[in-house]
mmCIF file of C-alpha atoms in Angstrom:
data_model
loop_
_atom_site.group_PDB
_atom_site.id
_atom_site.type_symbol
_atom_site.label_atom_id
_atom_site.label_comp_id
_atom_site.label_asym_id
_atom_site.label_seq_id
_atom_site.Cartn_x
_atom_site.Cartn_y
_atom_site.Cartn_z
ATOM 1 C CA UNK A 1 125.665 114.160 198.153
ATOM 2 C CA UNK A 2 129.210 113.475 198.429
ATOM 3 C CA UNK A 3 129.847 110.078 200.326
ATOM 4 C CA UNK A 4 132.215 109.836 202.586
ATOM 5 C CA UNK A 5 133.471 106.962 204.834
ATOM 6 C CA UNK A 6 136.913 107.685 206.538
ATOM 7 C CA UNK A 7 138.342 111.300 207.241
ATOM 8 C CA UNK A 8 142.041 111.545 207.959
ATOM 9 C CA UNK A 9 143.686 114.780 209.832
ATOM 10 C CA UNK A 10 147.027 115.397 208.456
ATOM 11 C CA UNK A 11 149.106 117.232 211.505
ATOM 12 C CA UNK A 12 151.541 119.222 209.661
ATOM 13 C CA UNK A 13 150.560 122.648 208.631
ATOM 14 C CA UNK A 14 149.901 123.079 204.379
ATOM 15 C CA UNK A 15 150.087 126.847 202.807
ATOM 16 C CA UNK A 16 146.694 127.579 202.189
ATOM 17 C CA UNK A 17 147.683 129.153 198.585
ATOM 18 C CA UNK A 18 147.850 125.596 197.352
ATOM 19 C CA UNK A 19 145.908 124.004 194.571
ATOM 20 C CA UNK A 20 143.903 120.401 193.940
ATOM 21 C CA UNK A 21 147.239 119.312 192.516
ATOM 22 C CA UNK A 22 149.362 120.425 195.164
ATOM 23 C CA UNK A 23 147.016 119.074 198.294
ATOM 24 C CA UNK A 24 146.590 115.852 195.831
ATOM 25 C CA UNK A 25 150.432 115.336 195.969
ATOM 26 C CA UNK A 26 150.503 116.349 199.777
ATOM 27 C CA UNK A 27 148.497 113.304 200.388
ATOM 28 C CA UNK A 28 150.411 110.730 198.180
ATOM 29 C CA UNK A 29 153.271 111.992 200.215
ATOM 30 C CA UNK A 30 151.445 111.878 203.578
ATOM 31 C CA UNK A 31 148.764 108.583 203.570
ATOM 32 C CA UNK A 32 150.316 107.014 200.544
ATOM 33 C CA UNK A 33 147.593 107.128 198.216
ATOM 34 C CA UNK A 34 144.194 108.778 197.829
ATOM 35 C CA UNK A 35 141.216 106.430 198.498
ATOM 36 C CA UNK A 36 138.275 107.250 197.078
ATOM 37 C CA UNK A 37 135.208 108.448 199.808
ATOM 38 C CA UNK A 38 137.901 109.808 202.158
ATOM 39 C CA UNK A 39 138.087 112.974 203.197
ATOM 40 C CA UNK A 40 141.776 114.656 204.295
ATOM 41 C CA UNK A 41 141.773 117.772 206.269
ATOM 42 C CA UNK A 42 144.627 119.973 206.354
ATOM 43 C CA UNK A 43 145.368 123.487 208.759
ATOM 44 C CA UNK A 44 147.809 126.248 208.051
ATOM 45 C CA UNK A 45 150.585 127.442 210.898
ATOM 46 C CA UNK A 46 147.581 129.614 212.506
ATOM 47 C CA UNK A 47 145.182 126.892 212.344
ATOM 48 C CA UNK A 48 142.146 129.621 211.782
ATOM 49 C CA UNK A 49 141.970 128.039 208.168
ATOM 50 C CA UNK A 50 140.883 124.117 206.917
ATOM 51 C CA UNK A 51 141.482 123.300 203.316
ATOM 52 C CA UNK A 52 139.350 119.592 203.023
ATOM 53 C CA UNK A 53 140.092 117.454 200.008
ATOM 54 C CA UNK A 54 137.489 114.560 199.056
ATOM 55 C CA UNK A 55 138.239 111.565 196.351
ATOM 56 C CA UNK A 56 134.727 111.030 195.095
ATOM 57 C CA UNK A 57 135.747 107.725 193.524
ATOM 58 C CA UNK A 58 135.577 109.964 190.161
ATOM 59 C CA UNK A 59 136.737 113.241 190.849
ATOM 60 C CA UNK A 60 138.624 115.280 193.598
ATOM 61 C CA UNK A 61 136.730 118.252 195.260
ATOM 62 C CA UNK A 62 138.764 120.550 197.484
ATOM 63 C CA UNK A 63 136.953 122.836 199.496
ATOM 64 C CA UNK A 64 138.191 125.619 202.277
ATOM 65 C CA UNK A 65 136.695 126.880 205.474
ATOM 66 C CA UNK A 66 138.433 130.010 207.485
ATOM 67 C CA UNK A 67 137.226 130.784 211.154
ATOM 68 C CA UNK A 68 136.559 134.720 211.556
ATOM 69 C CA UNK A 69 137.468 134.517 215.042
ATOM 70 C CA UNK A 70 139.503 131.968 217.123
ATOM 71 C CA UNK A 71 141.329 128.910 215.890
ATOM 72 C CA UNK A 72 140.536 125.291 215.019
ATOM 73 C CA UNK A 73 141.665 122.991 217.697
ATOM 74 C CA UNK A 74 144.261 120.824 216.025
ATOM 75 C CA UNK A 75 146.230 118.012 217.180
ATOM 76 C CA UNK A 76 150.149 118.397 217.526
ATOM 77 C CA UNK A 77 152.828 116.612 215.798
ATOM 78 C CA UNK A 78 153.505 114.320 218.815
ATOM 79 C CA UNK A 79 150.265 112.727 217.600
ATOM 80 C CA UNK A 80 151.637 111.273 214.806
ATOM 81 C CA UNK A 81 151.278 112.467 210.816
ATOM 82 C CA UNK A 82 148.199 111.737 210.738
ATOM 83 C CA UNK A 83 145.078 110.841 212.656
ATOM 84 C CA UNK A 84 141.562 108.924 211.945
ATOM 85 C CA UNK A 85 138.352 110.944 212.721
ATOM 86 C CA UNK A 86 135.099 110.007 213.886
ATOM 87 C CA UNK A 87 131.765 111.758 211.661
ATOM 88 C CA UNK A 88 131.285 113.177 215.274
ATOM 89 C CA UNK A 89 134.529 114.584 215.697
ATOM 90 C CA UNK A 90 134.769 115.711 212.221
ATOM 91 C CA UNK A 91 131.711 118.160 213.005
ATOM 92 C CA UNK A 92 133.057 119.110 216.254
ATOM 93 C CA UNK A 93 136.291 120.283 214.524
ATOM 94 C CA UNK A 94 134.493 121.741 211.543
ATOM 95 C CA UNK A 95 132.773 124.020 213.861
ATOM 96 C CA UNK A 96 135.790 124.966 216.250
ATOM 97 C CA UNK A 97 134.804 122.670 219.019
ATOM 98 C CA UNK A 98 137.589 120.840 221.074
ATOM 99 C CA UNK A 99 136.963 117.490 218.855
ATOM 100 C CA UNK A 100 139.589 115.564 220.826
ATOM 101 C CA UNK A 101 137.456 115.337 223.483
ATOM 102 C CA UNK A 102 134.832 113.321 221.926
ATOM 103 C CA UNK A 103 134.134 109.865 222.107
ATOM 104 C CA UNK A 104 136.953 107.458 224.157
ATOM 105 C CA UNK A 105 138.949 110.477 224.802
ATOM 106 C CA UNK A 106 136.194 111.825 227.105
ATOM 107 C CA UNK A 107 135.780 108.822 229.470
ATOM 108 C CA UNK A 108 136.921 109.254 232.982
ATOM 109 C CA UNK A 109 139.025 105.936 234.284
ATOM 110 C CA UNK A 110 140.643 105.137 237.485
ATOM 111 C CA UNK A 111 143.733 103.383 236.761
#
């Protein structure tokens, strides 16, 4: 089992033709490094594909997921470069839900 203990959304869209290498250097460019047991997710333009790169603390795996139908609910640049997710909302986005509307983003408050 791969361990993993922070997963980072990076907003801007990556060509899903890319390599290890080329995500690898998208990161460095992005977070500033690659930390090992973090996962980085990336989108194309369409946001109907993920591309998820993972720094085992030995090795890199890269792996892709493409929705059939739909699109996966991604945040927009006015969110910043990147963005910290919860395990919960990383399932909820894995699976096309609206993940942004997990956890403190769901609570009702009267200001």
């Amino acid at each position: 089992m791969i361990r993993i203990d922070a997963v980072w959304l990076a907003v801007e869209p990556l060509d899903m033709r890319a390599g290890t290498d080329t995500v690898l250097t998208r990161i460095i460019n992005v977070f500033g490094e690659a930390r090992a047991h973090h996962a980085y997710l990336f989108a194309n333009r369409r946001a109907n594909r993920m591309k998820v790169l993972v720094h085992d603390g030995i090795g890199i795996w890269l792996c892709a997921r493409r929705l059939h139908q739909g699109s996966f609910t991604w945040a927009s640049i006015e969110a910043g470069k990147t963005i910290a997710l919860t395990t919960e909302q990383l399932h909820a986005l894995v699976i096309g839900l609206p993940w942004h509307r997990l956890g403190e983003a769901a609570t009702i408050r009267i200001a």
